[in-house]
Amino acid sequence: MGTLDGRVALVTGAGQGVGQGIALALAAEGADIAVVGRTAATLESTCALVRERGVRAEAFVCDIVETAAIPGTVAAVVDALGGVDILVNNAYTGAFGPLLTLDDDAVAQSFASGPLATLAFMRSCHPHLAARGDGHIVNLVTSAMVRWDPATYGVYAAAKQAVRALTRTAAVEWARDGIRANSIAPHALSPGLRRWTERHPEEAAEFVATIPMGRIGDCELDIGRAVVALVGSDLGYLTGATIPLDGGQAFFG
């Protein structure tokens, strides 16, 4: 018996990396998974891995930048899997670079895939989370929000700060609906980060040296399992928090 038997989790950006790791960890505890993302092939790969854990998995293609499509995606998830108990907003298309070099389209996409998509998923899932009686929202933010040197991270950090504010607001406004909402700020060895470490080993070593625990987190074991704990009953009094999952690197104050 898993701690999440009978629950349904909707995880965005679950085709690879952190989203996949979270989906697999939730599945290992018995949750059925709605695997949401842009690319059908990667979604189906995650579904195959999830089903090996003995639970249901369905793929839903959705480009979260197209926020008008989000309510329909949530409705399709509910039709296929029976409801939503856990929402994980992981998918994001960021904009990085000096403020003077970023074009308007990149900035708009950063906010569309960040706070706008997050809010759309939260609002669309709200009635289903409330109806099930024990709803959970986990939104991904970033330690770039408190980075010692914000150069080139400004728009990314601003978009994620907006997500953090929405999370805190949902935690307060929806607590009486039986919904908890928290944010996590992870470091994990996603495929993109792994490629960067392989191409730039010296810079990667310098980066790892800034992490007190001396390593980059594992997508499933370090991030996914933390999400399992966060949506479990042992942390049932925790809501509105931002949890750094970065080996001690960031100081949120």
PDB file of C-alpha atoms in Angstrom:
ATOM      1  CA  MET A   1       0.000   0.000   0.000  1.00  0.00           C
ATOM      2  CA  GLY A   2       1.317   3.430  -0.954  1.00  0.00           C
ATOM      3  CA  THR A   3       0.705   6.632   0.934  1.00  0.00           C
ATOM      4  CA  LEU A   4      -1.005   8.136  -2.143  1.00  0.00           C
ATOM      5  CA  ASP A   5      -3.143   5.185  -3.246  1.00  0.00           C
ATOM      6  CA  GLY A   6      -6.244   6.345  -5.079  1.00  0.00           C
ATOM      7  CA  ARG A   7      -4.963   9.878  -5.637  1.00  0.00           C
ATOM      8  CA  VAL A   8      -4.564  11.592  -9.003  1.00  0.00           C
ATOM      9  CA  ALA A   9      -1.629  13.920  -9.660  1.00  0.00           C
ATOM     10  CA  LEU A  10      -1.382  16.326 -12.591  1.00  0.00           C
ATOM     11  CA  VAL A  11       2.267  17.125 -13.307  1.00  0.00           C
ATOM     12  CA  THR A  12       3.221  19.643 -15.997  1.00  0.00           C
ATOM     13  CA  GLY A  13       6.513  19.374 -17.866  1.00  0.00           C
ATOM     14  CA  ALA A  14       6.577  15.699 -16.914  1.00  0.00           C
ATOM     15  CA  GLY A  15       8.179  14.409 -20.094  1.00  0.00           C
ATOM     16  CA  GLN A  16      11.691  14.613 -18.644  1.00  0.00           C
ATOM     17  CA  GLY A  17      13.847  16.004 -15.877  1.00  0.00           C
ATOM     18  CA  VAL A  18      12.375  17.293 -12.644  1.00  0.00           C
ATOM     19  CA  GLY A  19       8.783  16.845 -13.789  1.00  0.00           C
ATOM     20  CA  GLN A  20       9.418  13.229 -14.684  1.00  0.00           C
ATOM     21  CA  GLY A  21      11.211  12.633 -11.387  1.00  0.00           C
ATOM     22  CA  ILE A  22       8.254  14.056  -9.452  1.00  0.00           C
ATOM     23  CA  ALA A  23       5.793  11.967 -11.478  1.00  0.00           C
ATOM     24  CA  LEU A  24       7.762   8.785 -10.795  1.00  0.00           C
ATOM     25  CA  ALA A  25       8.048   9.471  -7.078  1.00  0.00           C
ATOM     26  CA  LEU A  26       4.315  10.133  -6.762  1.00  0.00           C
ATOM     27  CA  ALA A  27       3.561   7.001  -8.783  1.00  0.00           C
ATOM     28  CA  ALA A  28       5.770   4.909  -6.506  1.00  0.00           C
ATOM     29  CA  GLU A  29       3.411   5.852  -3.658  1.00  0.00           C
ATOM     30  CA  GLY A  30       0.323   4.806  -5.608  1.00  0.00           C
ATOM     31  CA  ALA A  31      -0.844   8.013  -7.310  1.00  0.00           C
ATOM     32  CA  ASP A  32      -2.217   7.878 -10.839  1.00  0.00           C
ATOM     33  CA  ILE A  33      -0.462  10.450 -13.014  1.00  0.00           C
ATOM     34  CA  ALA A  34      -1.666  12.897 -15.646  1.00  0.00           C
ATOM     35  CA  VAL A  35       1.542  13.526 -17.601  1.00  0.00           C
ATOM     36  CA  VAL A  36       1.255  16.978 -19.176  1.00  0.00           C
ATOM     37  CA  GLY A  37       3.652  18.651 -21.583  1.00  0.00           C
ATOM     38  CA  ARG A  38       4.337  19.801 -25.128  1.00  0.00           C
ATOM     39  CA  THR A  39       5.910  16.731 -26.743  1.00  0.00           C
ATOM     40  CA  ALA A  40       3.850  13.575 -27.120  1.00  0.00           C
ATOM     41  CA  ALA A  41       6.848  11.245 -27.484  1.00  0.00           C
ATOM     42  CA  THR A  42       8.482  12.260 -24.204  1.00  0.00           C
ATOM     43  CA  LEU A  43       5.129  12.179 -22.409  1.00  0.00           C
ATOM     44  CA  GLU A  44       4.541   8.623 -23.562  1.00  0.00           C
ATOM     45  CA  SER A  45       8.028   7.644 -22.374  1.00  0.00           C
ATOM     46  CA  THR A  46       7.199   8.954 -18.916  1.00  0.00           C
ATOM     47  CA  CYS A  47       3.829   7.193 -18.984  1.00  0.00           C
ATOM     48  CA  ALA A  48       5.589   3.888 -19.685  1.00  0.00           C
ATOM     49  CA  LEU A  49       7.903   4.403 -16.704  1.00  0.00           C
ATOM     50  CA  VAL A  50       4.992   5.424 -14.474  1.00  0.00           C
ATOM     51  CA  ARG A  51       2.971   2.342 -15.423  1.00  0.00           C
ATOM     52  CA  GLU A  52       5.903   0.179 -14.355  1.00  0.00           C
ATOM     53  CA  ARG A  53       5.145   1.463 -10.832  1.00  0.00           C
ATOM     54  CA  GLY A  54       1.730  -0.217 -11.060  1.00  0.00           C
ATOM     55  CA  VAL A  55      -0.483   2.833 -11.484  1.00  0.00           C
ATOM     56  CA  ARG A  56      -2.401   4.513 -14.288  1.00  0.00           C
ATOM     57  CA  ALA A  57      -0.765   7.151 -16.466  1.00  0.00           C
ATOM     58  CA  GLU A  58      -2.237   9.216 -19.289  1.00  0.00           C
ATOM     59  CA  ALA A  59      -0.483  11.733 -21.537  1.00  0.00           C
ATOM     60  CA  PHE A  60      -1.983  15.145 -22.265  1.00  0.00           C
ATOM     61  CA  VAL A  61      -0.326  17.383 -24.837  1.00  0.00           C
ATOM     62  CA  CYS A  62      -0.571  21.023 -23.772  1.00  0.00           C
ATOM     63  CA  ASP A  63       1.618  24.025 -24.471  1.00  0.00           C
ATOM     64  CA  ILE A  64       1.184  25.939 -21.239  1.00  0.00           C
ATOM     65  CA  VAL A  65       1.975  29.238 -22.952  1.00  0.00           C
ATOM     66  CA  GLU A  66      -1.435  28.851 -24.602  1.00  0.00           C
ATOM     67  CA  THR A  67      -3.289  29.524 -21.366  1.00  0.00           C
ATOM     68  CA  ALA A  68      -6.695  29.373 -23.068  1.00  0.00           C
ATOM     69  CA  ALA A  69      -6.108  25.627 -23.596  1.00  0.00           C
ATOM     70  CA  ILE A  70      -5.473  24.897 -19.920  1.00  0.00           C
ATOM     71  CA  PRO A  71      -9.095  24.558 -18.694  1.00  0.00           C
ATOM     72  CA  GLY A  72      -9.757  22.031 -21.452  1.00  0.00           C
ATOM     73  CA  THR A  73      -6.663  20.061 -20.502  1.00  0.00           C
ATOM     74  CA  VAL A  74      -7.760  19.894 -16.878  1.00  0.00           C
ATOM     75  CA  ALA A  75     -11.245  18.805 -17.943  1.00  0.00           C
ATOM     76  CA  ALA A  76      -9.701  16.030 -20.064  1.00  0.00           C
ATOM     77  CA  VAL A  77      -7.627  14.867 -17.088  1.00  0.00           C
ATOM     78  CA  VAL A  78     -10.701  14.703 -14.886  1.00  0.00           C
ATOM     79  CA  ASP A  79     -12.638  12.784 -17.544  1.00  0.00           C
ATOM     80  CA  ALA A  80      -9.810  10.274 -17.984  1.00  0.00           C
ATOM     81  CA  LEU A  81      -8.653   9.781 -14.403  1.00  0.00           C
ATOM     82  CA  GLY A  82     -11.640  10.807 -12.303  1.00  0.00           C
ATOM     83  CA  GLY A  83     -10.377  13.955 -10.639  1.00  0.00           C
ATOM     84  CA  VAL A  84      -7.317  15.841  -9.462  1.00  0.00           C
ATOM     85  CA  ASP A  85      -5.883  15.642  -5.932  1.00  0.00           C
ATOM     86  CA  ILE A  86      -2.367  16.988  -6.546  1.00  0.00           C
ATOM     87  CA  LEU A  87      -1.288  19.710  -8.966  1.00  0.00           C
ATOM     88  CA  VAL A  88       2.406  20.195  -9.698  1.00  0.00           C
ATOM     89  CA  ASN A  89       3.227  23.236 -11.832  1.00  0.00           C
ATOM     90  CA  ASN A  90       6.686  22.416 -13.122  1.00  0.00           C
ATOM     91  CA  ALA A  91       6.725  23.317 -16.841  1.00  0.00           C
ATOM     92  CA  TYR A  92       8.345  26.645 -17.663  1.00  0.00           C
ATOM     93  CA  THR A  93       9.993  28.379 -20.601  1.00  0.00           C
ATOM     94  CA  GLY A  94      12.425  30.911 -19.182  1.00  0.00           C
ATOM     95  CA  ALA A  95      14.079  34.043 -20.454  1.00  0.00           C
ATOM     96  CA  PHE A  96      17.688  34.587 -19.452  1.00  0.00           C
ATOM     97  CA  GLY A  97      20.053  37.422 -20.248  1.00  0.00           C
ATOM     98  CA  PRO A  98      20.826  41.049 -19.422  1.00  0.00           C
ATOM     99  CA  LEU A  99      17.723  43.224 -19.185  1.00  0.00           C
ATOM    100  CA  LEU A 100      18.772  45.347 -22.156  1.00  0.00           C
ATOM    101  CA  THR A 101      19.172  42.348 -24.459  1.00  0.00           C
ATOM    102  CA  LEU A 102      15.919  40.494 -23.833  1.00  0.00           C
ATOM    103  CA  ASP A 103      13.264  41.055 -26.469  1.00  0.00           C
ATOM    104  CA  ASP A 104       9.619  41.585 -25.593  1.00  0.00           C
ATOM    105  CA  ASP A 105       8.534  38.179 -26.889  1.00  0.00           C
ATOM    106  CA  ALA A 106      10.961  36.368 -24.585  1.00  0.00           C
ATOM    107  CA  VAL A 107       9.801  38.388 -21.598  1.00  0.00           C
ATOM    108  CA  ALA A 108       6.148  37.752 -22.453  1.00  0.00           C
ATOM    109  CA  GLN A 109       6.775  34.014 -22.812  1.00  0.00           C
ATOM    110  CA  SER A 110       8.540  33.921 -19.448  1.00  0.00           C
ATOM    111  CA  PHE A 111       5.492  35.348 -17.716  1.00  0.00           C
ATOM    112  CA  ALA A 112       2.988  33.400 -19.824  1.00  0.00           C
ATOM    113  CA  SER A 113       4.628  30.067 -18.929  1.00  0.00           C
ATOM    114  CA  GLY A 114       5.269  31.166 -15.339  1.00  0.00           C
ATOM    115  CA  PRO A 115       2.613  32.993 -13.319  1.00  0.00           C
ATOM    116  CA  LEU A 116      -0.069  33.089 -16.016  1.00  0.00           C
ATOM    117  CA  ALA A 117       0.019  29.340 -16.706  1.00  0.00           C
ATOM    118  CA  THR A 118       0.390  28.542 -13.008  1.00  0.00           C
ATOM    119  CA  LEU A 119      -2.669  30.623 -12.144  1.00  0.00           C
ATOM    120  CA  ALA A 120      -4.673  29.086 -14.977  1.00  0.00           C
ATOM    121  CA  PHE A 121      -3.913  25.559 -13.797  1.00  0.00           C
ATOM    122  CA  MET A 122      -4.620  26.448 -10.160  1.00  0.00           C
ATOM    123  CA  ARG A 123      -7.962  28.044 -10.991  1.00  0.00           C
ATOM    124  CA  SER A 124      -8.993  25.237 -13.325  1.00  0.00           C
ATOM    125  CA  CYS A 125      -8.028  22.567 -10.766  1.00  0.00           C
ATOM    126  CA  HIS A 126      -9.507  24.378  -7.758  1.00  0.00           C
ATOM    127  CA  PRO A 127     -13.031  22.867  -7.872  1.00  0.00           C
ATOM    128  CA  HIS A 128     -11.612  19.378  -8.286  1.00  0.00           C
ATOM    129  CA  LEU A 129      -9.022  19.798  -5.517  1.00  0.00           C
ATOM    130  CA  ALA A 130     -11.742  21.127  -3.208  1.00  0.00           C
ATOM    131  CA  ALA A 131     -14.218  18.395  -4.114  1.00  0.00           C
ATOM    132  CA  ARG A 132     -11.784  15.641  -3.186  1.00  0.00           C
ATOM    133  CA  GLY A 133     -11.320  17.173   0.275  1.00  0.00           C
ATOM    134  CA  ASP A 134      -7.531  17.063   0.579  1.00  0.00           C
ATOM    135  CA  GLY A 135      -6.030  19.007  -2.312  1.00  0.00           C
ATOM    136  CA  HIS A 136      -2.406  19.910  -2.827  1.00  0.00           C
ATOM    137  CA  ILE A 137      -0.635  22.412  -5.047  1.00  0.00           C
ATOM    138  CA  VAL A 138       3.133  22.359  -5.483  1.00  0.00           C
ATOM    139  CA  ASN A 139       4.573  25.145  -7.627  1.00  0.00           C
ATOM    140  CA  LEU A 140       8.190  25.238  -8.736  1.00  0.00           C
ATOM    141  CA  VAL A 141      10.125  28.444  -8.165  1.00  0.00           C
ATOM    142  CA  THR A 142      13.870  29.104  -8.067  1.00  0.00           C
ATOM    143  CA  SER A 143      16.734  30.136  -5.840  1.00  0.00           C
ATOM    144  CA  ALA A 144      17.491  32.759  -8.502  1.00  0.00           C
ATOM    145  CA  MET A 145      14.882  34.819  -6.627  1.00  0.00           C
ATOM    146  CA  VAL A 146      17.441  35.296  -3.849  1.00  0.00           C
ATOM    147  CA  ARG A 147      20.602  34.849  -5.875  1.00  0.00           C
ATOM    148  CA  TRP A 148      23.632  36.811  -4.631  1.00  0.00           C
ATOM    149  CA  ASP A 149      24.241  38.031  -8.185  1.00  0.00           C
ATOM    150  CA  PRO A 150      20.966  38.518 -10.099  1.00  0.00           C
ATOM    151  CA  ALA A 151      22.668  39.569 -13.358  1.00  0.00           C
ATOM    152  CA  THR A 152      21.063  37.772 -16.358  1.00  0.00           C
ATOM    153  CA  TYR A 153      18.458  36.155 -14.075  1.00  0.00           C
ATOM    154  CA  GLY A 154      16.193  39.187 -13.633  1.00  0.00           C
ATOM    155  CA  VAL A 155      13.172  38.244 -15.762  1.00  0.00           C
ATOM    156  CA  TYR A 156      13.349  34.580 -14.723  1.00  0.00           C
ATOM    157  CA  ALA A 157      13.486  35.543 -11.058  1.00  0.00           C
ATOM    158  CA  ALA A 158      10.671  38.059 -11.459  1.00  0.00           C
ATOM    159  CA  ALA A 159       8.392  35.508 -13.104  1.00  0.00           C
ATOM    160  CA  LYS A 160       9.077  32.980 -10.382  1.00  0.00           C
ATOM    161  CA  GLN A 161       8.592  35.568  -7.628  1.00  0.00           C
ATOM    162  CA  ALA A 162       5.130  36.094  -9.096  1.00  0.00           C
ATOM    163  CA  VAL A 163       4.521  32.332  -8.906  1.00  0.00           C
ATOM    164  CA  ARG A 164       5.655  32.385  -5.281  1.00  0.00           C
ATOM    165  CA  ALA A 165       3.210  35.199  -4.496  1.00  0.00           C
ATOM    166  CA  LEU A 166       0.345  33.331  -6.177  1.00  0.00           C
ATOM    167  CA  THR A 167       1.204  30.210  -4.182  1.00  0.00           C
ATOM    168  CA  ARG A 168       1.110  32.084  -0.895  1.00  0.00           C
ATOM    169  CA  THR A 169      -2.182  33.737  -1.829  1.00  0.00           C
ATOM    170  CA  ALA A 170      -3.794  30.423  -2.796  1.00  0.00           C
ATOM    171  CA  ALA A 171      -2.595  28.930   0.483  1.00  0.00           C
ATOM    172  CA  VAL A 172      -4.458  31.639   2.400  1.00  0.00           C
ATOM    173  CA  GLU A 173      -7.566  31.953   0.244  1.00  0.00           C
ATOM    174  CA  TRP A 174      -8.126  28.226  -0.310  1.00  0.00           C
ATOM    175  CA  ALA A 175      -7.159  26.771   3.077  1.00  0.00           C
ATOM    176  CA  ARG A 176     -10.820  26.569   4.087  1.00  0.00           C
ATOM    177  CA  ASP A 177     -11.434  24.571   0.895  1.00  0.00           C
ATOM    178  CA  GLY A 178      -9.071  21.878   2.168  1.00  0.00           C
ATOM    179  CA  ILE A 179      -6.292  22.854  -0.221  1.00  0.00           C
ATOM    180  CA  ARG A 180      -2.653  23.323   0.719  1.00  0.00           C
ATOM    181  CA  ALA A 181      -0.261  25.221  -1.559  1.00  0.00           C
ATOM    182  CA  ASN A 182       3.520  25.314  -1.276  1.00  0.00           C
ATOM    183  CA  SER A 183       6.487  26.169  -3.486  1.00  0.00           C
ATOM    184  CA  ILE A 184       9.755  24.319  -3.951  1.00  0.00           C
ATOM    185  CA  ALA A 185      13.010  25.775  -5.284  1.00  0.00           C
ATOM    186  CA  PRO A 186      15.034  22.795  -6.547  1.00  0.00           C
ATOM    187  CA  HIS A 187      18.461  22.112  -7.968  1.00  0.00           C
ATOM    188  CA  ALA A 188      18.372  18.853  -9.904  1.00  0.00           C
ATOM    189  CA  LEU A 189      20.377  17.126 -12.588  1.00  0.00           C
ATOM    190  CA  SER A 190      17.881  17.505 -15.409  1.00  0.00           C
ATOM    191  CA  PRO A 191      18.975  16.520 -18.942  1.00  0.00           C
ATOM    192  CA  GLY A 192      19.721  20.154 -19.765  1.00  0.00           C
ATOM    193  CA  LEU A 193      21.835  20.700 -16.672  1.00  0.00           C
ATOM    194  CA  ARG A 194      23.609  17.392 -17.195  1.00  0.00           C
ATOM    195  CA  ARG A 195      24.565  18.448 -20.729  1.00  0.00           C
ATOM    196  CA  TRP A 196      25.872  21.755 -19.410  1.00  0.00           C
ATOM    197  CA  THR A 197      28.008  20.032 -16.763  1.00  0.00           C
ATOM    198  CA  GLU A 198      29.471  17.732 -19.397  1.00  0.00           C
ATOM    199  CA  ARG A 199      30.281  20.595 -21.777  1.00  0.00           C
ATOM    200  CA  HIS A 200      31.669  22.893 -19.076  1.00  0.00           C
ATOM    201  CA  PRO A 201      33.269  20.651 -16.422  1.00  0.00           C
ATOM    202  CA  GLU A 202      35.339  23.399 -14.788  1.00  0.00           C
ATOM    203  CA  GLU A 203      32.380  25.766 -14.440  1.00  0.00           C
ATOM    204  CA  ALA A 204      30.259  22.862 -13.225  1.00  0.00           C
ATOM    205  CA  ALA A 205      32.802  22.043 -10.534  1.00  0.00           C
ATOM    206  CA  GLU A 206      32.749  25.660  -9.392  1.00  0.00           C
ATOM    207  CA  PHE A 207      28.947  25.552  -9.247  1.00  0.00           C
ATOM    208  CA  VAL A 208      28.885  22.330  -7.242  1.00  0.00           C
ATOM    209  CA  ALA A 209      31.411  23.856  -4.848  1.00  0.00           C
ATOM    210  CA  THR A 210      28.772  26.456  -3.898  1.00  0.00           C
ATOM    211  CA  ILE A 211      26.421  23.686  -2.729  1.00  0.00           C
ATOM    212  CA  PRO A 212      27.201  22.777   0.895  1.00  0.00           C
ATOM    213  CA  MET A 213      26.136  19.154   0.357  1.00  0.00           C
ATOM    214  CA  GLY A 214      28.558  18.938  -2.552  1.00  0.00           C
ATOM    215  CA  ARG A 215      26.265  17.555  -5.242  1.00  0.00           C
ATOM    216  CA  ILE A 216      23.374  18.418  -7.546  1.00  0.00           C
ATOM    217  CA  GLY A 217      20.096  16.785  -6.586  1.00  0.00           C
ATOM    218  CA  ASP A 218      18.536  13.747  -8.238  1.00  0.00           C
ATOM    219  CA  CYS A 219      15.238  14.466 -10.000  1.00  0.00           C
ATOM    220  CA  GLU A 220      13.334  11.597  -8.395  1.00  0.00           C
ATOM    221  CA  LEU A 221      15.159  10.757  -5.187  1.00  0.00           C
ATOM    222  CA  ASP A 222      15.847  14.304  -3.980  1.00  0.00           C
ATOM    223  CA  ILE A 223      13.082  16.359  -5.580  1.00  0.00           C
ATOM    224  CA  GLY A 224      10.319  13.855  -6.265  1.00  0.00           C
ATOM    225  CA  ARG A 225      10.526  12.218  -2.848  1.00  0.00           C
ATOM    226  CA  ALA A 226      10.438  15.645  -1.208  1.00  0.00           C
ATOM    227  CA  VAL A 227       7.208  16.390  -3.074  1.00  0.00           C
ATOM    228  CA  VAL A 228       5.799  13.087  -1.802  1.00  0.00           C
ATOM    229  CA  ALA A 229       6.560  14.232   1.729  1.00  0.00           C
ATOM    230  CA  LEU A 230       5.110  17.669   1.065  1.00  0.00           C
ATOM    231  CA  VAL A 231       1.730  16.338  -0.047  1.00  0.00           C
ATOM    232  CA  GLY A 232       1.573  13.717   2.681  1.00  0.00           C
ATOM    233  CA  SER A 233      -0.285  13.813   5.981  1.00  0.00           C
ATOM    234  CA  ASP A 234       2.858  14.266   8.092  1.00  0.00           C
ATOM    235  CA  LEU A 235       3.178  17.828   6.776  1.00  0.00           C
ATOM    236  CA  GLY A 236      -0.550  18.500   6.882  1.00  0.00           C
ATOM    237  CA  TYR A 237      -0.137  21.784   8.787  1.00  0.00           C
ATOM    238  CA  LEU A 238       2.320  23.263   6.281  1.00  0.00           C
ATOM    239  CA  THR A 239       0.997  25.657   3.666  1.00  0.00           C
ATOM    240  CA  GLY A 240       2.171  28.856   2.002  1.00  0.00           C
ATOM    241  CA  ALA A 241       5.842  27.904   2.401  1.00  0.00           C
ATOM    242  CA  THR A 242       8.783  27.982   0.020  1.00  0.00           C
ATOM    243  CA  ILE A 243      11.013  24.934   0.452  1.00  0.00           C
ATOM    244  CA  PRO A 244      14.582  25.121  -0.942  1.00  0.00           C
ATOM    245  CA  LEU A 245      15.685  21.732  -2.277  1.00  0.00           C
ATOM    246  CA  ASP A 246      19.207  22.743  -3.193  1.00  0.00           C
ATOM    247  CA  GLY A 247      21.602  21.119  -0.757  1.00  0.00           C
ATOM    248  CA  GLY A 248      21.795  24.288   1.334  1.00  0.00           C
ATOM    249  CA  GLN A 249      22.969  26.654  -1.381  1.00  0.00           C
ATOM    250  CA  ALA A 250      20.323  29.404  -1.228  1.00  0.00           C
ATOM    251  CA  PHE A 251      19.471  31.622   1.729  1.00  0.00           C
ATOM    252  CA  PHE A 252      15.785  32.527   1.653  1.00  0.00           C
ATOM    253  CA  GLY A 253      15.867  34.356   4.970  1.00  0.00           C
TER     254      GLY A 253
END
